[in-house]
Short mmCIF file of C-alpha atoms and ligand atoms in Angstrom, two decimals:
data_model
loop_
_atom_site.label_atom_id
_atom_site.label_comp_id
_atom_site.label_asym_id
_atom_site.label_seq_id
_atom_site.Cartn_x
_atom_site.Cartn_y
_atom_site.Cartn_z
CA UNK F 225 101.46 19.58 38.61
CA UNK F 226 97.80 18.09 38.88
CA UNK F 227 95.22 20.69 38.48
CA UNK F 228 91.31 20.71 38.83
CA UNK F 229 89.06 23.37 37.29
CA UNK F 230 85.96 24.01 39.01
CA UNK F 231 83.02 24.52 36.50
CA UNK F 232 81.48 24.18 33.17
CA UNK F 233 81.06 27.42 31.05
CA UNK F 234 82.74 29.21 28.44
CA UNK F 235 85.21 30.97 31.21
CA UNK F 236 86.29 27.47 32.38
CA UNK F 237 86.89 26.11 28.99
CA UNK F 238 89.19 29.44 28.54
CA UNK F 239 90.84 28.62 31.89
CA UNK F 240 91.57 25.01 30.66
CA UNK F 241 92.86 26.03 27.56
CA UNK F 242 95.49 28.36 29.01
CA UNK F 243 96.29 26.40 31.71
CA UNK F 244 96.69 23.49 29.07
CA UNK F 245 99.83 25.25 27.96
CA UNK F 246 101.47 25.49 30.40
CA UNK F 247 105.34 22.94 31.07
CA UNK F 248 103.99 23.04 34.73
CA UNK F 249 101.15 20.89 34.21
CA UNK F 250 101.30 16.97 34.16
CA UNK F 251 97.27 16.45 34.22
CA UNK F 252 94.27 18.62 33.93
CA UNK F 253 90.93 17.69 35.41
CA UNK F 254 87.53 19.86 35.16
CA UNK F 255 84.61 19.20 37.17
CA UNK F 256 82.02 18.84 35.87
CA UNK F 257 83.31 20.35 32.53
CA UNK F 258 81.60 20.02 29.16
CA UNK F 259 81.72 18.87 25.57
CA UNK F 260 84.57 21.14 24.45
CA UNK F 261 86.58 20.96 27.74
CA UNK F 262 86.78 17.43 27.23
CA UNK F 263 89.27 17.59 24.56
CA UNK F 264 91.75 19.14 26.82
CA UNK F 265 91.01 17.57 30.38
CA UNK F 266 89.84 14.91 31.89
CA UNK F 267 85.95 15.54 32.86
CA UNK F 268 85.13 14.30 36.50
CA UNK F 269 81.23 14.13 37.16
CA UNK F 270 80.92 16.20 40.15
CA UNK F 271 78.88 19.12 40.12
CA UNK F 272 80.59 22.45 40.77
CA UNK F 273 78.14 23.19 44.12
CA UNK F 274 79.14 19.10 45.12
CA UNK F 275 81.69 20.47 48.00
CA UNK F 276 82.02 17.16 49.75
CA UNK F 277 82.73 15.40 46.69
CA UNK F 278 85.59 18.11 45.35
CA UNK F 279 87.34 18.11 48.16
CA UNK F 280 87.35 14.49 48.26
CA UNK F 281 88.54 14.02 44.54
CA UNK F 282 91.16 16.74 45.07
CA UNK F 283 92.65 14.73 48.18
CA UNK F 284 92.61 11.36 46.06
CA UNK F 285 94.23 12.79 43.38
CA UNK F 286 96.89 15.08 45.10
CA UNK F 287 95.52 17.89 43.07
CA UNK F 288 98.55 20.62 43.60
CA UNK F 289 95.93 23.54 42.42
CA UNK F 290 91.83 23.99 42.23
CA UNK F 291 90.68 26.94 40.43
CA UNK F 292 87.41 27.82 41.15
CA UNK F 293 85.28 29.38 38.35
CA UNK F 294 82.11 30.09 39.40
CA UNK F 295 80.54 32.34 42.29
CA UNK F 296 78.06 29.89 43.88
CA UNK F 297 80.61 27.40 45.29
CA UNK F 298 82.97 29.92 46.33
CA UNK F 299 80.25 31.89 48.32
CA UNK F 300 79.25 28.60 49.92
CA UNK F 301 82.87 28.22 51.06
CA UNK F 302 84.74 26.01 48.49
CA UNK F 303 88.14 27.65 48.87
CA UNK F 304 88.04 27.72 52.61
CA UNK F 305 87.15 23.80 52.64
CA UNK F 306 89.96 22.94 50.28
CA UNK F 307 92.37 25.08 52.29
CA UNK F 308 91.47 23.13 55.55
CA UNK F 309 92.25 20.05 53.77
CA UNK F 310 95.79 21.23 53.05
CA UNK F 311 94.85 21.80 48.89
CA UNK F 312 95.95 24.55 47.24
CA UNK F 313 93.10 26.94 45.71
CA UNK F 314 92.80 29.91 43.55
CA UNK F 315 89.41 31.81 44.47
CA UNK F 316 88.43 33.38 47.80
CA UNK F 317 87.54 32.38 50.79
CA UNK F 318 83.55 32.57 51.25
CA UNK F 319 83.88 35.77 53.78
CA UNK F 320 85.51 37.30 51.10
CA UNK F 321 83.11 36.25 48.46
CA UNK F 322 80.80 38.24 50.29
CA UNK F 323 82.09 41.10 48.17
CA UNK F 324 79.98 39.59 45.43
CA UNK F 325 77.44 37.76 47.47
CA UNK F 326 76.49 40.81 49.55
CA UNK F 327 75.81 44.20 47.57
CA UNK F 328 74.92 45.79 51.29
CA UNK F 329 78.52 44.32 52.58
CA UNK F 330 80.17 45.60 49.30
CA UNK F 331 78.78 49.23 49.72
CA UNK F 332 79.40 49.47 53.17
CA UNK F 333 83.12 48.42 52.39
CA UNK F 334 83.56 50.94 49.78
CA UNK F 335 81.87 53.75 52.33
CA UNK F 336 84.43 52.52 54.91
CA UNK F 337 87.20 52.75 53.01
CA UNK F 338 86.48 55.79 50.56
CA UNK F 339 86.33 53.69 47.42
CA UNK F 340 84.04 55.81 44.68
CA UNK F 341 80.74 54.39 43.75
CA UNK F 342 77.24 55.40 43.40
CA UNK F 343 75.53 56.85 46.70
CA UNK F 344 73.50 54.31 48.57
CA UNK F 345 71.23 53.04 51.34
CA UNK F 346 70.30 49.50 52.78
CA UNK F 347 66.94 48.35 53.95
CA UNK F 348 65.42 45.11 54.96
CA UNK F 349 61.76 46.84 55.53
CA UNK F 350 59.67 47.95 52.50
CA UNK F 351 58.12 51.08 53.68
CA UNK F 352 61.40 52.43 54.81
CA UNK F 353 63.12 51.57 51.43
CA UNK F 354 59.92 53.40 49.49
CA UNK F 355 60.46 56.59 52.13
CA UNK F 356 64.13 56.56 50.75
CA UNK F 357 62.85 56.43 46.89
CA UNK F 358 60.09 59.60 47.74
CA UNK F 359 63.02 61.46 49.08
CA UNK F 360 65.28 60.50 46.37
CA UNK F 361 63.36 60.91 43.16
CA UNK F 362 64.30 58.74 39.80
CA UNK F 363 66.16 57.51 37.99
CA UNK F 364 67.21 55.15 40.49
CA UNK F 365 68.25 51.39 40.99
CA UNK F 366 67.18 48.99 43.30
CA UNK F 367 69.03 46.14 43.71
CA UNK F 368 68.67 42.58 45.83
CA UNK F 369 71.01 42.22 48.65
CA UNK F 370 71.75 38.46 47.69
CA UNK F 371 73.02 36.53 44.63
CA UNK F 372 70.05 36.57 42.02
CA UNK F 373 72.22 34.98 38.97
CA UNK F 374 72.65 38.45 37.18
CA UNK F 375 68.71 39.44 37.50
CA UNK F 376 68.55 41.18 40.76
CA UNK F 377 69.30 44.66 39.77
CA UNK F 378 66.65 47.11 38.69
CA UNK F 379 67.27 50.25 36.91
CA UNK F 380 64.09 52.20 37.53
CA UNK F 381 63.40 55.32 35.23
CA UNK F 382 60.37 56.76 37.62
CA UNK F 383 59.43 56.54 41.18
CA UNK F 384 56.32 53.96 40.17
CA UNK F 385 59.02 51.67 38.76
CA UNK F 386 61.10 52.21 41.86
CA UNK F 387 57.94 51.01 44.22
CA UNK F 388 56.91 48.24 41.46
CA UNK F 389 60.94 46.78 41.87
CA UNK F 390 60.60 47.07 45.70
CA UNK F 391 57.47 45.28 45.94
CA UNK F 392 59.05 42.14 43.40
CA UNK F 393 61.68 41.84 45.26
CA UNK F 394 60.78 42.08 48.88
CA UNK F 395 56.94 41.13 48.96
CA UNK F 396 56.69 38.82 46.00
CA UNK F 397 60.18 37.48 47.03
CA UNK F 398 61.13 37.17 43.04
CA UNK F 399 64.48 36.16 44.06
CA UNK F 400 64.05 34.52 47.49
CA UNK F 401 66.28 35.17 50.19
CA UNK F 402 68.58 37.34 47.92
CA UNK F 403 65.96 39.85 48.10
CA UNK F 404 65.41 39.71 51.96
CA UNK F 405 67.17 43.08 51.85
CA UNK F 406 67.59 45.37 49.09
CA UNK F 407 69.89 48.50 48.03
CA UNK F 408 68.97 51.75 46.65
CA UNK F 409 71.43 53.61 44.91
CA UNK F 410 72.30 56.88 43.13
CA UNK F 411 71.71 56.02 39.11
CA UNK F 412 75.10 56.86 36.98
CA UNK F 413 75.83 57.47 33.69
CA UNK F 414 79.27 56.94 31.30
CA UNK F 415 80.77 54.14 30.21
CA UNK F 416 80.83 50.71 31.69
CA UNK F 417 83.87 48.41 31.50
CA UNK F 418 85.12 45.49 33.64
CA UNK F 419 88.49 45.59 35.06
CA UNK F 420 90.18 42.33 35.98
CA UNK F 421 93.05 42.32 39.05
CA UNK F 422 94.56 39.10 40.53
CA UNK F 423 94.68 39.23 44.32
CA UNK F 424 96.77 37.48 46.96
CA UNK F 425 95.42 38.54 50.01
CA UNK F 426 98.35 41.23 49.97
CA UNK F 427 99.36 41.98 46.18
CA UNK F 428 97.35 43.48 43.33
CA UNK F 429 98.59 42.62 40.09
CA UNK F 430 96.23 44.48 37.20
CA UNK F 431 95.30 41.83 34.63
CA UNK F 432 93.39 43.61 31.69
CA UNK F 433 89.98 45.13 31.04
CA UNK F 434 87.51 44.38 28.83
CA UNK F 435 83.95 45.34 27.66
CA UNK F 436 80.55 42.72 27.25
CA UNK F 437 77.40 43.27 25.83
CA UNK F 438 74.44 41.98 28.16
CA UNK F 439 71.62 42.82 26.29
CA UNK F 440 70.48 39.77 24.05
CA UNK F 441 69.84 41.28 20.62
CA UNK F 442 71.94 43.94 18.51
CA UNK F 443 72.41 47.97 19.25
CA UNK F 444 71.83 46.57 23.20
CA UNK F 445 68.08 45.93 23.00
CA UNK F 446 66.44 43.01 24.56
CA UNK F 447 66.69 41.46 28.21
CA UNK F 448 70.03 40.69 30.10
CA UNK F 449 71.46 37.96 29.62
CA UNK F 450 74.78 36.99 31.00
CA UNK F 451 76.85 38.60 28.53
CA UNK F 452 76.49 38.03 24.35
CA UNK F 453 80.08 38.83 23.97
CA UNK F 454 83.22 40.79 24.93
CA UNK F 455 86.50 42.43 23.95
CA UNK F 456 89.84 43.10 25.25
CA UNK F 457 91.69 45.79 25.87
CA UNK F 458 88.81 48.10 26.46
CA UNK F 459 89.78 51.55 24.66
CA UNK F 460 87.65 53.51 27.37
CA UNK F 461 90.35 52.24 29.62
CA UNK F 462 93.92 53.48 28.93
CA UNK F 463 96.85 53.18 30.71
CA UNK F 464 96.13 56.41 32.99
CA UNK F 465 92.86 55.30 33.48
CA UNK F 466 94.08 51.92 34.92
CA UNK F 467 96.43 53.45 37.33
CA UNK F 468 93.83 55.07 38.63
CA UNK F 469 91.22 52.50 39.34
CA UNK F 470 94.09 50.80 40.58
CA UNK F 471 94.96 53.14 42.93
CA UNK F 472 91.44 54.91 43.72
CA UNK F 473 89.09 51.40 43.68
CA UNK F 474 91.35 48.13 44.01
CA UNK F 475 94.33 49.11 46.43
CA UNK F 476 91.93 50.60 48.70
CA UNK F 477 89.36 47.41 48.52
CA UNK F 478 92.26 44.81 48.95
CA UNK F 479 93.94 46.62 52.09
CA UNK F 480 90.62 47.05 53.23
CA UNK F 481 89.44 43.46 52.99
CA UNK F 482 92.91 42.78 54.78
CA UNK F 483 92.47 45.18 57.71
CA UNK F 484 89.19 43.64 58.36
CA UNK F 485 90.23 39.90 58.84
CA UNK F 486 88.80 38.87 55.18
CA UNK F 487 91.84 39.29 53.30
CA UNK F 488 91.13 38.54 49.23
CA UNK F 489 92.85 35.93 47.30
CA UNK F 490 91.63 35.19 43.99
CA UNK F 491 90.74 37.25 40.71
CA UNK F 492 88.84 40.51 41.61
CA UNK F 493 86.13 41.88 38.74
CA UNK F 494 85.20 45.22 39.44
CA UNK F 495 81.88 46.27 37.23
CA UNK F 496 83.08 50.02 36.56
CA UNK F 497 81.11 52.96 35.31
CA UNK F 498 83.48 55.36 33.50
CA UNK F 499 81.96 58.70 34.68
CA UNK F 500 82.29 61.89 34.07
CA UNK F 501 83.84 62.34 37.84
CA UNK F 502 86.10 59.28 37.01
CA UNK F 503 85.68 55.65 37.54
CA UNK F 504 83.14 54.29 39.76
CA UNK F 505 82.48 50.91 41.35
CA UNK F 506 78.99 48.87 40.23
CA UNK F 507 79.88 45.92 41.70
CA UNK F 508 82.19 43.52 42.46
CA UNK F 509 82.47 39.90 41.47
CA UNK F 510 84.40 37.04 43.24
CA UNK F 511 85.27 35.08 39.59
CA UNK F 512 86.44 36.20 35.87
CA UNK F 513 83.40 37.49 33.70
CA UNK F 514 81.98 34.98 31.07
CA UNK F 515 82.70 36.03 28.68
CA UNK F 516 85.53 38.80 29.15
CA UNK F 517 87.55 35.42 30.52
CA UNK F 518 87.84 34.04 27.14
CA UNK F 519 89.59 37.04 24.97
CA UNK F 520 91.38 37.73 28.31
CA UNK F 521 93.09 34.26 28.17
CA UNK F 522 93.63 34.42 24.53
CA UNK F 523 95.66 37.66 24.96
CA UNK F 524 97.87 36.27 27.96
CA UNK F 525 101.17 35.35 26.69
CA UNK F 526 102.30 34.35 30.54
CA UNK F 527 102.03 31.06 31.96
CA UNK F 528 98.79 30.89 33.78
CA UNK F 529 99.27 28.11 35.76
CA UNK F 530 102.44 29.72 37.44
CA UNK F 531 100.37 33.29 37.60
CA UNK F 532 97.56 31.37 39.28
CA UNK F 533 99.79 29.57 41.84
CA UNK F 534 101.73 32.62 42.76
CA UNK F 535 97.99 34.10 43.70
CA UNK F 536 97.09 31.17 45.79
CA UNK F 537 100.79 31.13 47.68
CA UNK F 538 100.87 35.20 48.33
CA UNK F 539 103.76 35.78 45.78
CA UNK F 540 102.21 38.05 43.37
CA UNK F 541 104.89 40.50 44.02
CA UNK F 542 107.00 38.29 41.95
CA UNK F 543 105.28 38.36 39.00
CA UNK F 544 104.99 40.40 35.87
CA UNK F 545 102.55 39.77 33.04
CA UNK F 546 103.02 39.60 29.44
CA UNK F 547 100.22 40.36 26.94
CA UNK F 548 99.50 39.76 23.34
CA UNK F 549 99.31 43.87 22.22
CA UNK F 550 96.92 42.40 20.07
CA UNK F 551 92.66 42.49 20.39
CA UNK F 552 90.96 40.01 20.85
CA UNK F 553 86.91 39.40 20.56
CA UNK F 554 84.43 36.48 21.54
CA UNK F 555 81.17 36.16 19.91
CA UNK F 556 78.45 34.12 22.04
CA UNK F 557 76.21 31.74 20.05
CA UNK F 558 73.39 31.17 22.22
CA UNK F 559 70.28 28.50 21.76
CA UNK F 560 67.37 30.42 20.16
CA UNK F 561 65.30 31.30 22.76
CA UNK F 562 67.66 32.45 25.37
CA UNK F 563 67.62 34.24 28.01
CA UNK F 564 64.21 33.14 28.15
CA UNK F 565 63.02 29.20 27.86
CA UNK F 566 64.98 27.01 25.11
CA UNK F 567 65.01 23.27 24.28
CA UNK F 568 68.35 21.28 24.43
CA UNK F 569 70.14 18.55 22.26
CA UNK F 570 70.44 20.20 18.78
CA UNK F 571 73.64 19.42 17.00
CA UNK F 572 76.24 21.57 15.92
CA UNK F 573 78.66 21.26 13.17
CA UNK F 574 81.42 23.11 11.16
CA UNK F 575 83.42 24.08 14.52
CA UNK F 576 86.57 22.79 13.17
CA UNK F 577 86.14 24.64 9.90
CA UNK F 578 85.18 27.66 12.47
CA UNK F 579 88.79 27.04 13.85
CA UNK F 580 90.58 26.52 10.74
CA UNK F 581 91.38 30.17 10.38
CA UNK F 582 92.87 30.38 14.10
CA UNK F 583 89.64 31.33 15.82
CA UNK F 584 89.07 29.15 19.08
CA UNK F 585 85.37 28.12 19.51
CA UNK F 586 85.25 28.01 23.57
CA UNK F 587 82.36 25.65 24.45
CA UNK F 588 80.23 27.20 27.22
CA UNK F 589 77.39 24.85 27.09
CA UNK F 590 77.84 21.42 25.15
CA UNK F 591 77.93 18.03 25.64
CA UNK F 592 79.54 15.18 23.42
CA UNK F 593 77.06 12.22 22.24
CA UNK F 594 79.82 10.34 20.78
CA UNK F 595 81.31 11.92 18.09
CA UNK F 596 78.33 14.58 18.07
CA UNK F 597 78.51 18.18 19.70
CA UNK F 598 75.00 18.87 21.00
CA UNK F 599 73.76 22.10 22.77
CA UNK F 600 73.53 21.74 26.72
CA UNK F 601 72.46 25.41 27.69
CA UNK F 602 71.54 28.66 26.75
CA UNK F 603 74.81 29.94 25.78
CA UNK F 604 76.52 27.40 24.24
CA UNK F 605 79.33 28.60 22.19
CA UNK F 606 82.38 31.56 22.46
CA UNK F 607 84.07 32.34 19.02
CA UNK F 608 86.84 33.73 19.90
CA UNK F 609 89.60 35.62 17.53
CA UNK F 610 92.54 37.66 18.20
CA UNK F 611 93.98 40.26 15.46
CA UNK F 612 95.61 43.94 15.36
CA UNK F 613 92.81 45.95 16.87
CA UNK F 614 88.92 45.06 17.81
CA UNK F 615 88.05 45.52 13.96
CA UNK F 616 90.26 42.79 12.40
CA UNK F 617 89.32 40.29 15.63
CA UNK F 618 85.87 41.44 15.22
CA UNK F 619 85.88 39.94 11.16
CA UNK F 620 88.09 36.94 12.03
CA UNK F 621 85.66 35.65 15.25
CA UNK F 622 82.52 36.75 13.04
CA UNK F 623 84.01 34.61 9.74
CA UNK F 624 84.40 31.79 12.00
CA UNK F 625 81.23 31.99 13.28
CA UNK F 626 80.05 31.75 9.79
CA UNK F 627 81.52 28.24 9.52
CA UNK F 628 79.38 26.89 12.36
CA UNK F 629 76.12 24.91 11.45
CA UNK F 630 74.07 25.36 13.88
CA UNK F 631 70.15 26.22 12.65
CA UNK F 632 69.12 26.25 16.46
CA UNK F 633 71.30 28.91 17.53
CA UNK F 634 71.60 32.39 17.11
CA UNK F 635 74.59 35.52 17.95
CA UNK F 636 74.72 39.04 17.65
CA UNK F 637 76.04 40.86 14.87
CA UNK F 638 77.44 43.92 16.53
CA UNK F 639 79.61 42.90 19.45
CA UNK F 640 82.53 45.55 19.55
CA UNK F 641 80.31 48.33 18.20
CA UNK F 642 81.35 50.54 20.96
CA UNK F 643 85.29 50.04 20.86
CA UNK F 644 85.03 50.42 16.80
CA UNK F 645 82.68 53.32 16.78
CA UNK F 646 85.39 55.71 18.61
P1 AMP T 192 75.13 44.39 38.65
O1 AMP T 192 74.43 43.31 38.83
O2 AMP T 192 75.33 45.25 39.62
O3 AMP T 192 76.09 44.65 37.60
O4 AMP T 192 73.99 45.71 37.45
C1 AMP T 192 73.79 45.25 36.23
C2 AMP T 192 73.68 46.29 35.56
O5 AMP T 192 72.86 47.38 35.65
C3 AMP T 192 75.11 47.02 34.94
O6 AMP T 192 75.66 46.30 34.33
C4 AMP T 192 74.54 48.72 34.83
O7 AMP T 192 74.60 48.32 33.28
C5 AMP T 192 73.54 48.68 35.80
N1 AMP T 192 73.71 49.34 36.73
C6 AMP T 192 73.99 48.97 37.93
N2 AMP T 192 74.12 49.59 38.98
C7 AMP T 192 74.10 50.90 38.31
C8 AMP T 192 73.99 52.16 39.53
N3 AMP T 192 74.24 52.62 40.19
N4 AMP T 192 73.78 53.35 38.07
C9 AMP T 192 73.66 53.09 36.83
N5 AMP T 192 73.47 51.51 36.40
C10 AMP T 192 73.72 50.65 37.34
N1 LIG T 193 79.83 38.92 31.53
C1 LIG T 193 79.63 39.47 32.75
C2 LIG T 193 79.60 38.36 34.25
O1 LIG T 193 80.27 37.67 33.81
O2 LIG T 193 79.30 39.08 35.20
#
């Protein structure tokens, strides 16, 4: 079977890496891919948001399955367009992807189906939003309703910060149209974890849990990023907790979405807060986490292509997943300056040496220039390793990081600290 993966990050490199192992695969394409993906797939010069181009390519190449990595093309309707053209796709319809595309809709779904989450209210009018803050006090959380590249959430310690957040989102339009509406939420406390389930419209199959580190610097300090490292499994989610998450959060969501006429197909990524009262939903994403996907793919023993195909064909009830019991951990290497402004084009050496000890260097933002690998983004590499326990996996990952020769790059030195402290 020919497969096309859409996207260009570390997540897509990990998906390609896992799919490439499938005996079912005859040819792997990635649009647009990156410098590392080019080693295992044919990179096609199509942007992930070029929906016309992707549908045309999939038709002309007779692609058997399209796997969509990022949220933007899903929210824009790529899966609908492919299905209409008769091409199988792993990823939700635009209507179902609104579970990530609109925080307000996601919260309304939770309210309707009794899914545990922070208390909330939605506002499209600034004064009413501020009045709600006056009544409820702080700490409180203000969120732009729409997609804001992970930056639309403002945690407010006091009321003045919350008023300023409303002005920032609604009056200064810091996130454009995504901030025409806001969601204001109760501030939850607890330990955060990411939980992933595969869904075929009707059946949900738990994948695994992971934890990431969003802050740029050691000790979870500094500005938020897309994620500076991740590991799986997450010790905070044991077997009993996973069962509770499936029963109280994932399954009611899948049933509710089917009942509402927007069945979900793809991977459902639940950002959770494990509170004293049990697991509560922070947010849903309609895609794999990046970098969570990298350790997940390293631990997965089952044939990923078969599993994704079963999800696309509504046969997940036939699937049982096999996992490596070891822990896997990814350390992200980013260009100096990220998540602020940074330069592109610096040369990276030592990748082969880093992989010699068994780690895998997933490329997140690189490009090839002849034999050279050049940095081409903020997050550039995700150095990922597997070993018995998070501590050993971390050692192995950092041993590999030490082999990378890239003066313009940096990484956190404490990925996994929460799991190791336990
Ligand atoms: P989100 O983009 O919705 O995942 O939010 C980004 C981060 O903000 C989350 O990973 C949490 O750390 C934090 N956060 C979001 N909503 C809440 C909440 N209601 N209470 C506490 N922290 C939150
Ligand atoms: N690492 C968090 C995310 O992908 O949203």
